[in-house]
PDB file of C-alpha atoms and ligand atoms in Angstrom:
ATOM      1  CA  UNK A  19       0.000   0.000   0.000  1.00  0.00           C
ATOM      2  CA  UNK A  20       3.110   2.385   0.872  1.00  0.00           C
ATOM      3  CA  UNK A  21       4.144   1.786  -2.587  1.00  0.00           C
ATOM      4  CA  UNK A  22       1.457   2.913  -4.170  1.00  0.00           C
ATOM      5  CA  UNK A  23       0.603   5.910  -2.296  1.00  0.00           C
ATOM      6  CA  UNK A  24       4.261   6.944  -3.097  1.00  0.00           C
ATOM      7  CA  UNK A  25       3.908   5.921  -6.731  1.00  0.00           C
ATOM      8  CA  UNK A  26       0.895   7.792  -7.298  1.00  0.00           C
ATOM      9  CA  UNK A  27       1.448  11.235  -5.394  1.00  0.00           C
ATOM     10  CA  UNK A  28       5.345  10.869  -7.293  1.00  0.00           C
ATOM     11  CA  UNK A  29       3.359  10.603 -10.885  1.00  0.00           C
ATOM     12  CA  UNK A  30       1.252  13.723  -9.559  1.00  0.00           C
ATOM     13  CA  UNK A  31       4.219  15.553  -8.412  1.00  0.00           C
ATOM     14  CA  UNK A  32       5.656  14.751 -11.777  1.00  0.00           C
ATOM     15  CA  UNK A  33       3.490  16.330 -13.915  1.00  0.00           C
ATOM     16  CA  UNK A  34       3.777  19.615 -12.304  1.00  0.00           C
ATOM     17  CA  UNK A  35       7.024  19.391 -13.436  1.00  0.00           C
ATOM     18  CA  UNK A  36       5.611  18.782 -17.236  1.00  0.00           C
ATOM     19  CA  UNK A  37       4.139  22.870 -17.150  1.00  0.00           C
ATOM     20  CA  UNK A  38       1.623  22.514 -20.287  1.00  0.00           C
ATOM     21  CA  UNK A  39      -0.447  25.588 -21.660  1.00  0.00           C
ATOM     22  CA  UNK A  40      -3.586  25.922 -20.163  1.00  0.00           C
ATOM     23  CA  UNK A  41      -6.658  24.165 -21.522  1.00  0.00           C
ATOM     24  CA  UNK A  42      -9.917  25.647 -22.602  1.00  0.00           C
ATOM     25  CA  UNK A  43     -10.505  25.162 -19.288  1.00  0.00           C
ATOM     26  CA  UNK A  44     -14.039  26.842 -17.762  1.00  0.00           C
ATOM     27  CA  UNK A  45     -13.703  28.574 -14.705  1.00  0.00           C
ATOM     28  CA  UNK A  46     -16.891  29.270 -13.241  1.00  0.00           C
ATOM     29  CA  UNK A  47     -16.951  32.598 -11.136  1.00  0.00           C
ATOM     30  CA  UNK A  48     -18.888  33.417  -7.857  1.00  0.00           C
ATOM     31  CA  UNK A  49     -22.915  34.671  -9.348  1.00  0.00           C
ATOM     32  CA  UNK A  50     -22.687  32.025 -11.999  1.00  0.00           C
ATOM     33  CA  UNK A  51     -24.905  29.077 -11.982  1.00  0.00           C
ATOM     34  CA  UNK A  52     -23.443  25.849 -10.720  1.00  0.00           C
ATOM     35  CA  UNK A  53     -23.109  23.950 -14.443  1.00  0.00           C
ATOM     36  CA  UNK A  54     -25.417  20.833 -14.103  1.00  0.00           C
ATOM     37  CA  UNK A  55     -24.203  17.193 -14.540  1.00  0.00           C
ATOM     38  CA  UNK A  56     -25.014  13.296 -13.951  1.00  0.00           C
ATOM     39  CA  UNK A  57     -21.769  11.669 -12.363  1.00  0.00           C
ATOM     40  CA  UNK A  58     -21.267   8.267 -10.819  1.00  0.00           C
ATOM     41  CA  UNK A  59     -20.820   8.512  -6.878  1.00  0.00           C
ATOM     42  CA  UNK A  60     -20.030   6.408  -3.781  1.00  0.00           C
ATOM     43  CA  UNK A  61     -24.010   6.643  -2.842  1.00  0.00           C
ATOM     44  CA  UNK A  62     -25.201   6.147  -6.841  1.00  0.00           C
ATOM     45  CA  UNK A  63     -25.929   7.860  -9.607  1.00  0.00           C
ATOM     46  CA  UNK A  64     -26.398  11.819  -8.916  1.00  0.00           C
ATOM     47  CA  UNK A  65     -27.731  14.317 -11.408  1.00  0.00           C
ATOM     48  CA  UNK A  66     -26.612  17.232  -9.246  1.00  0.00           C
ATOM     49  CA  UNK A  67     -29.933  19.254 -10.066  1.00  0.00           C
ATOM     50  CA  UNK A  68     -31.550  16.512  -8.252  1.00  0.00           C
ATOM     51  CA  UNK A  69     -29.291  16.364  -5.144  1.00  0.00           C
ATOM     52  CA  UNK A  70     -30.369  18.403  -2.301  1.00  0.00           C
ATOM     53  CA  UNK A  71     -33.232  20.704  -3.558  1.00  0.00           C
ATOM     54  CA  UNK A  72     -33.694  23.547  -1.102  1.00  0.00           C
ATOM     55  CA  UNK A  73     -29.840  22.984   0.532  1.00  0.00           C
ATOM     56  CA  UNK A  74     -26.831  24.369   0.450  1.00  0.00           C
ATOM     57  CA  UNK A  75     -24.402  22.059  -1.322  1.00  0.00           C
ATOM     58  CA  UNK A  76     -20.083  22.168  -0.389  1.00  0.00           C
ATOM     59  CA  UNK A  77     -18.398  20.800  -3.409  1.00  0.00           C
ATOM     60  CA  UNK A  78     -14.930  19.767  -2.989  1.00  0.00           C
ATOM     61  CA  UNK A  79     -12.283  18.335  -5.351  1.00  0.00           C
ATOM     62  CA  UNK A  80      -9.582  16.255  -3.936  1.00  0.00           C
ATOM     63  CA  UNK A  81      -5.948  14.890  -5.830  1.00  0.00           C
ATOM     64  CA  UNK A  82      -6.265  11.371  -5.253  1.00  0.00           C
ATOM     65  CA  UNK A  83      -7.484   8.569  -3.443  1.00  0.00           C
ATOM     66  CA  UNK A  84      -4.922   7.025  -1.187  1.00  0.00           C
ATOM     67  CA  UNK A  85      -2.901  10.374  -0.521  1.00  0.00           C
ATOM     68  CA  UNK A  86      -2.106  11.767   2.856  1.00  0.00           C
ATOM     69  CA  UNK A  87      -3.425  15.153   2.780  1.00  0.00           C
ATOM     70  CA  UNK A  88      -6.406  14.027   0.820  1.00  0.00           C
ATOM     71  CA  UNK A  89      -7.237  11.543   3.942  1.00  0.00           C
ATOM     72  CA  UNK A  90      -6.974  14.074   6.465  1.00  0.00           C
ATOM     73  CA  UNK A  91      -8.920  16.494   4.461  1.00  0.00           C
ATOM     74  CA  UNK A  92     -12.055  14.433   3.742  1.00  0.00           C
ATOM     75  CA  UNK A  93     -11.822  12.919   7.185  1.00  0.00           C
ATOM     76  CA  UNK A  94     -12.007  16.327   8.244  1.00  0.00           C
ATOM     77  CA  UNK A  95     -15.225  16.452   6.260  1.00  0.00           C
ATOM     78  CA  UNK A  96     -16.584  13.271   7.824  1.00  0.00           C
ATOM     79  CA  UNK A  97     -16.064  14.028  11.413  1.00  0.00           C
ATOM     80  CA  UNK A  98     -17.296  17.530  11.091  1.00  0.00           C
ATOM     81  CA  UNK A  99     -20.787  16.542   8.464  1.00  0.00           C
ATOM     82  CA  UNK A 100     -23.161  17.411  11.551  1.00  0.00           C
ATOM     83  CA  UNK A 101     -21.903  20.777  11.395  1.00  0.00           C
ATOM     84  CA  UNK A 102     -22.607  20.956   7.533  1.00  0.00           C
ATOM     85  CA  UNK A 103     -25.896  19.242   8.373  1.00  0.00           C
ATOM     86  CA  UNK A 104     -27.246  21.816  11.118  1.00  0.00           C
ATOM     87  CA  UNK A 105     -26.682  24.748   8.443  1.00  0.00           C
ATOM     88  CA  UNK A 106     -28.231  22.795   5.909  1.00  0.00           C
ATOM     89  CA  UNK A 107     -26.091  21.980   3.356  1.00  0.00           C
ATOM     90  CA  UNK A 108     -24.648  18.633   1.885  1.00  0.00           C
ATOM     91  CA  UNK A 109     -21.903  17.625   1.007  1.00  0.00           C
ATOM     92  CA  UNK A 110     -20.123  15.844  -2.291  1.00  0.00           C
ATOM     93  CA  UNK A 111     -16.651  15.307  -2.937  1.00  0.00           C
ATOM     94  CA  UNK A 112     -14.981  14.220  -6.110  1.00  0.00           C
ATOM     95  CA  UNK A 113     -11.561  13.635  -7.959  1.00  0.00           C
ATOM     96  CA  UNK A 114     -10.227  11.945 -10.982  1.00  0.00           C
ATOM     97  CA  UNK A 115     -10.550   8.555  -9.608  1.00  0.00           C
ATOM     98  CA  UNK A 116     -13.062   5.100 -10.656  1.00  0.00           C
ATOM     99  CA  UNK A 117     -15.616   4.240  -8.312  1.00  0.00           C
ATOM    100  CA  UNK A 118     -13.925   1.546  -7.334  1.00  0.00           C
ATOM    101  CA  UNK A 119     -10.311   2.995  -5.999  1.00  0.00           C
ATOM    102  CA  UNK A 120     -13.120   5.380  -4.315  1.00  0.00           C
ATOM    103  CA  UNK A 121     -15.119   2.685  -2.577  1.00  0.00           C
ATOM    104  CA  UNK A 122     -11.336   0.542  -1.654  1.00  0.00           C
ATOM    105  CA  UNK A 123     -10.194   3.940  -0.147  1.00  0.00           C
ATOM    106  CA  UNK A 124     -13.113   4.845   1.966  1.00  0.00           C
ATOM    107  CA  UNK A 125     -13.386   1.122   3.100  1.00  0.00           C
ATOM    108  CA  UNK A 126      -9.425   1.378   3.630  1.00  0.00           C
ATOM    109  CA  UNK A 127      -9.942   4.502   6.060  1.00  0.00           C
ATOM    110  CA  UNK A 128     -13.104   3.132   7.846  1.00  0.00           C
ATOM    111  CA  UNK A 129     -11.125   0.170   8.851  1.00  0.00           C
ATOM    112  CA  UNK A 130      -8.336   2.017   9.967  1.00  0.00           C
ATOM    113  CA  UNK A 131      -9.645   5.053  11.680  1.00  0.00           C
ATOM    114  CA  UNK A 132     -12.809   4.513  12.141  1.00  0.00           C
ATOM    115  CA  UNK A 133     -14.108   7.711   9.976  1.00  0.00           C
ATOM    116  CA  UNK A 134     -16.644   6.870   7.648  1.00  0.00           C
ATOM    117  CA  UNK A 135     -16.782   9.142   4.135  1.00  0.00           C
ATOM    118  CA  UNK A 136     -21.004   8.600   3.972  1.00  0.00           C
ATOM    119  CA  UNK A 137     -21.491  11.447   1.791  1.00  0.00           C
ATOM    120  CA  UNK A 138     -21.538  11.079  -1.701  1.00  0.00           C
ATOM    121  CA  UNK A 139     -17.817  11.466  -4.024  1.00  0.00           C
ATOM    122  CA  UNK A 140     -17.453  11.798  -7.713  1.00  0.00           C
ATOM    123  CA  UNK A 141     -15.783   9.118  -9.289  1.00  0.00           C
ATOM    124  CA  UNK A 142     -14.601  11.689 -12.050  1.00  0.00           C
ATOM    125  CA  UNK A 143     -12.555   9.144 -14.603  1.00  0.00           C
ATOM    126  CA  UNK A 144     -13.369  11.109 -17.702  1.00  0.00           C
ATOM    127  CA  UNK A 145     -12.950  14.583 -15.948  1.00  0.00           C
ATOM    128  CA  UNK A 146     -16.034  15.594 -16.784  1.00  0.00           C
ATOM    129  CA  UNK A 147     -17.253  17.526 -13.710  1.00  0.00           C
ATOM    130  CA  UNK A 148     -13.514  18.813 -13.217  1.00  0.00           C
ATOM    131  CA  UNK A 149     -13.020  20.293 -16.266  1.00  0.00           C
ATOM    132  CA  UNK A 150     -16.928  22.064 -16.187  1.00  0.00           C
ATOM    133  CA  UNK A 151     -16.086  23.228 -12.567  1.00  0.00           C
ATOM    134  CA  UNK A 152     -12.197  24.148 -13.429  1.00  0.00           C
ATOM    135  CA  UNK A 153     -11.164  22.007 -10.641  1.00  0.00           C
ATOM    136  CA  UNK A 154      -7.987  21.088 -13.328  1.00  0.00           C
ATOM    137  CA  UNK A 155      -5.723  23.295 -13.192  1.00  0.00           C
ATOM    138  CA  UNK A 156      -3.259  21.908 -16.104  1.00  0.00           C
ATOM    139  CA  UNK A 157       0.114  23.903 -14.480  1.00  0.00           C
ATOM    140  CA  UNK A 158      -0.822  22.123 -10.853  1.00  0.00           C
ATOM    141  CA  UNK A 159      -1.431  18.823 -12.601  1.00  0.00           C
ATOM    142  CA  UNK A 160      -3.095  17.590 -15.698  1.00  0.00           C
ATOM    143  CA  UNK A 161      -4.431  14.698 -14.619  1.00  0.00           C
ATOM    144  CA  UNK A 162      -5.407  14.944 -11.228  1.00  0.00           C
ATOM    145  CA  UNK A 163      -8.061  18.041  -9.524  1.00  0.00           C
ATOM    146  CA  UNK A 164      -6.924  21.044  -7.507  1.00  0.00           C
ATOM    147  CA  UNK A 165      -8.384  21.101  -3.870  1.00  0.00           C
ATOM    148  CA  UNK A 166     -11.499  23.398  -4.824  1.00  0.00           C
ATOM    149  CA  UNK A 167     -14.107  24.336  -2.867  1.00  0.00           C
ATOM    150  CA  UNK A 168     -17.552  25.422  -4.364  1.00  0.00           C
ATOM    151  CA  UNK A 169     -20.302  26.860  -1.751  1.00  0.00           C
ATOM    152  CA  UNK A 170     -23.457  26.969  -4.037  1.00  0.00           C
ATOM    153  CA  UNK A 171     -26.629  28.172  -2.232  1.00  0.00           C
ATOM    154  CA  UNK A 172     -30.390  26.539  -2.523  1.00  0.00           C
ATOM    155  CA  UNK A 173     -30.959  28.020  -5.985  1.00  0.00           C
ATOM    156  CA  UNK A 174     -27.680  26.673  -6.884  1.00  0.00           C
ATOM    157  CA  UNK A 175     -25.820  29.885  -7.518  1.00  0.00           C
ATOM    158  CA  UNK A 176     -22.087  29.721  -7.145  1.00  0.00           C
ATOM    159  CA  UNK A 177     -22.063  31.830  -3.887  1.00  0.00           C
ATOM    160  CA  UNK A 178     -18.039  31.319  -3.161  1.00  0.00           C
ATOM    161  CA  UNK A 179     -14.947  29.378  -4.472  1.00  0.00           C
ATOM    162  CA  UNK A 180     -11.783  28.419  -3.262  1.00  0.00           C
ATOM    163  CA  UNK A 181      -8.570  26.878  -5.211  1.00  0.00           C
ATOM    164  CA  UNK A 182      -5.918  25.118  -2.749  1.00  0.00           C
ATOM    165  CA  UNK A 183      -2.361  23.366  -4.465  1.00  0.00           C
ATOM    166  CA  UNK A 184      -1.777  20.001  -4.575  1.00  0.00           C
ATOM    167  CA  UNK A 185       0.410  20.318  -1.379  1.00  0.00           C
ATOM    168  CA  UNK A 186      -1.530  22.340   0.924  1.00  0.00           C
ATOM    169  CA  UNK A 187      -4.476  21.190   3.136  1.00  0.00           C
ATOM    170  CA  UNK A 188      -7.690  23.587   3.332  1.00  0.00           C
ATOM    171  CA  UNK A 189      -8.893  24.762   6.925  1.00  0.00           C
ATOM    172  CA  UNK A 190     -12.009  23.140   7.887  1.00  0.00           C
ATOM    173  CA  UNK A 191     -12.629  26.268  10.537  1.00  0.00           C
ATOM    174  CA  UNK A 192     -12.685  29.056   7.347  1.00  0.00           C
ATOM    175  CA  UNK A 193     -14.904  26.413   5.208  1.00  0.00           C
ATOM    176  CA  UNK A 194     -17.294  25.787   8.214  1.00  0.00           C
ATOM    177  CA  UNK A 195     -16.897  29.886   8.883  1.00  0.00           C
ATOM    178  CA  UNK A 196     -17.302  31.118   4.645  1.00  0.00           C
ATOM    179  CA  UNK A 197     -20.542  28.789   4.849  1.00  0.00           C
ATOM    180  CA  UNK A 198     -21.961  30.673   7.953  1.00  0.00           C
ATOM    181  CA  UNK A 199     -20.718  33.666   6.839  1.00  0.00           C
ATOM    182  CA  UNK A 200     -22.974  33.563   3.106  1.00  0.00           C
ATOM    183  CA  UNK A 201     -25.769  32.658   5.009  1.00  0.00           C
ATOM    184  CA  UNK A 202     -25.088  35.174   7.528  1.00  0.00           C
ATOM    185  CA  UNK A 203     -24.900  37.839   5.207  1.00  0.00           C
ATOM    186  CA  UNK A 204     -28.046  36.752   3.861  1.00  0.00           C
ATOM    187  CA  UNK A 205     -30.068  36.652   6.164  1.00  0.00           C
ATOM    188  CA  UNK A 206     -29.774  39.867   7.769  1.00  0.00           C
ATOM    189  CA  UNK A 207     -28.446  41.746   4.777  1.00  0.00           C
ATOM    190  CA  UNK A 208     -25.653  42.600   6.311  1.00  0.00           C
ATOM    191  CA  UNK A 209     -21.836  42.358   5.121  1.00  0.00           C
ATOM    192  CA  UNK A 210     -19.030  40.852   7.541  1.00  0.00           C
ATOM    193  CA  UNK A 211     -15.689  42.168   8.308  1.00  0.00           C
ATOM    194  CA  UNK A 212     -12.137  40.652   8.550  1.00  0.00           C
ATOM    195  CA  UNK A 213     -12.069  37.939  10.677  1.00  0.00           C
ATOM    196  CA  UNK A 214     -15.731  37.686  11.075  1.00  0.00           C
ATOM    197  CA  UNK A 215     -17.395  34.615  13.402  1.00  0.00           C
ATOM    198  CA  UNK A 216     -20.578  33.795  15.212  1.00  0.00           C
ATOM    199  CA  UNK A 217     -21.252  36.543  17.728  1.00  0.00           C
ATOM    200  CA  UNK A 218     -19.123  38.830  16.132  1.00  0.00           C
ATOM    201  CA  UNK A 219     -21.118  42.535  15.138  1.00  0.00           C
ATOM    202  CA  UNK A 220     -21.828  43.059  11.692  1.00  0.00           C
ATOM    203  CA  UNK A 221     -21.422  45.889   9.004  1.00  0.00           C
ATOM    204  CA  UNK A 222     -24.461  47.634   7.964  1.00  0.00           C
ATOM    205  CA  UNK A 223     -23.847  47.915   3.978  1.00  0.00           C
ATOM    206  CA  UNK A 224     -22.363  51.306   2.744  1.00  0.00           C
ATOM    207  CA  UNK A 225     -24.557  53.741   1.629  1.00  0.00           C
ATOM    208  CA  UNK A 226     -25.702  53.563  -1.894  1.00  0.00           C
ATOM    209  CA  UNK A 227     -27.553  57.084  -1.992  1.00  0.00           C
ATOM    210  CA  UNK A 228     -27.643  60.548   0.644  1.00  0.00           C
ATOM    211  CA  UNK A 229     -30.647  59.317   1.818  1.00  0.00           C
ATOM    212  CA  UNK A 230     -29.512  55.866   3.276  1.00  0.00           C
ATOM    213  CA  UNK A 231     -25.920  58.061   4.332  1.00  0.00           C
ATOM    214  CA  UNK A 232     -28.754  60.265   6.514  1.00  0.00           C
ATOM    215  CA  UNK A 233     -30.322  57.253   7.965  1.00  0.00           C
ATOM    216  CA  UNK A 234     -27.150  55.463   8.879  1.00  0.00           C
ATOM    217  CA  UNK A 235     -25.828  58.971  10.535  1.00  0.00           C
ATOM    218  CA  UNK A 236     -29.263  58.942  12.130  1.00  0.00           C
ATOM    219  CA  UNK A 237     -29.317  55.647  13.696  1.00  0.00           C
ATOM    220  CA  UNK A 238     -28.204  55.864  17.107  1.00  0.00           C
ATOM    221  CA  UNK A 239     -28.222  51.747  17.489  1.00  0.00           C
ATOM    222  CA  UNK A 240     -25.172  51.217  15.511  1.00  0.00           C
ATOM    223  CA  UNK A 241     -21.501  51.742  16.387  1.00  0.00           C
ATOM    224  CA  UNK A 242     -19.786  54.038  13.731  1.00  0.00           C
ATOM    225  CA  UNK A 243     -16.501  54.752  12.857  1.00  0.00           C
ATOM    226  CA  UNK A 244     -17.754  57.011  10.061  1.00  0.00           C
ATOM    227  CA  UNK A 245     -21.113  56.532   7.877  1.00  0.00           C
ATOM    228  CA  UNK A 246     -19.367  53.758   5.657  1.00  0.00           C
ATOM    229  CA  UNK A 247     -18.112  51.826   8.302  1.00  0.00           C
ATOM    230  CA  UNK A 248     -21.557  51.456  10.797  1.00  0.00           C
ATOM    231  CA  UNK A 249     -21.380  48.208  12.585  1.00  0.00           C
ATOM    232  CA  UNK A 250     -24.369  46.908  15.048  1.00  0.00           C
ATOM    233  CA  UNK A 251     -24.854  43.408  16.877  1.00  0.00           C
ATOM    234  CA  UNK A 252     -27.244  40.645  15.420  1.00  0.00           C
TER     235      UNK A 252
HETATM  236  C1  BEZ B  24      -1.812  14.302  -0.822  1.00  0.00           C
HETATM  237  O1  BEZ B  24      -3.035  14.332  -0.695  1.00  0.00           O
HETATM  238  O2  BEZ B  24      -1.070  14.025   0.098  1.00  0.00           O
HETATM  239  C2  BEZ B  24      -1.204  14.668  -2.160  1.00  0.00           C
HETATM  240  C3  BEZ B  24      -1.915  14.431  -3.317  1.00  0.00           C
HETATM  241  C4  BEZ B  24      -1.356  14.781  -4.528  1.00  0.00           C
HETATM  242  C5  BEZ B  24      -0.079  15.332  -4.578  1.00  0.00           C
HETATM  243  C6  BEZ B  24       0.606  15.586  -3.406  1.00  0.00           C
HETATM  244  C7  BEZ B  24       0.042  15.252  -2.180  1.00  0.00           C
END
């Protein structure tokens, strides 16, 4: 097993080596919607307009099967899913990997550690899904995804992305606080400043016209550094 886990993150490393011009590769951007698609998964087949209706959906591109930081990353995922749950979103996973390396690797991990991957991952073999969500990044790797992260919201609007290198593990704190955050922000209409969590105050949006600029100097329930920067507690 050590061999192959060496084998396969050295043929991965390798290729970065092999830079290549970038493909037509489609990036999607944050206010586009989240391109549809029927993909093979650990729980079935999943056309992903189907999946979830009225949730949030976190979808999350990982190297390889059978790769350190990939293990610790979706175990991550696993041992934190109730927190995903209670702010209603799903989750799927995927990378460039057949159902069956997918189903030997989440078996492999159960047995070992005792963290079970229930949610559903993308057995992407054909790229499909990578290529429509830009998840390959040809100069990182040709064959094998970036670590993306897609936050699309209930009407399955890309809401916020993230790209992560081959060789870096994501923080499952920021994903768990960007999720809050959108649906923060949506909720009360409000934006959110640097460093933002739960409990923190919030920023009352800027101005837009003199008459909102009046009712923000007006309000004596919010804390103001100046009219553009009005904060207040939730
Ligand atoms: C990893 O998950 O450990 C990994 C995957 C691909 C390349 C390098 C590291």
């Amino acid at each position: 097993m050590f061999a192959v886990v060496i084998d396969k993150i050295a043929t991965i490393m390798e290729e970065q080596t092999n830079m290549e011009e970038p493909t037509n590769n489609i990036m999607p951007r944050i206010g586009d919607a989240a391109p549809d698609f029927e993909a093979v998964t650990t729980t079935g087949t999943i056309r992903f307009s189907d999946f979830a209706k009225d949730k949030w959906i976190v979808l999350f591109s990982h190297p390889a099967d059978f790769t350190p930081v990939c293990t610790t990353e979706m175990s991550g995922f696993a041992e934190r899913k109730d927190e995903f749950t209670a702010l209603n979103t799903e989750l799927m996973g995927l990378s460039i990997d057949s159902i069956h390396a997918h189903l030997a690797w989440v078996n492999n991990v159960h047995e070992n550690t005792g963290v079970y991957f229930d949610f559903p991952i993308i057995a992407d073999i054909d790229m499909k899904v990578s290529k429509l969500y830009g998840m390959l990044q040809p100069n990182e790797s040709a064959t094998a995804a970036v670590r993306a992260v897609f936050f699309i919201d209930p009407t399955k609007t890309i809401r916020l992305i993230m790209y992560y290198p081959l060789n870096v593990g994501r923080n499952m704190d920021e994903i768990l606080r960007a999720l809050t955050a959108l649906q923060v922000a949506d909720k009360h209409k409000v934006a959110l400043p640097l460093n933002w969590t739960t409990g923190d105050k919030v920023i009352i949006p800027p101005p837009k016209t003199l008459d909102e600029m009046a009712d923000i100097i007006a309000d004596t329930t919010c804390e103001k550094v100046d009219f553009y920067l009005a904060t207040k507690a939730i």
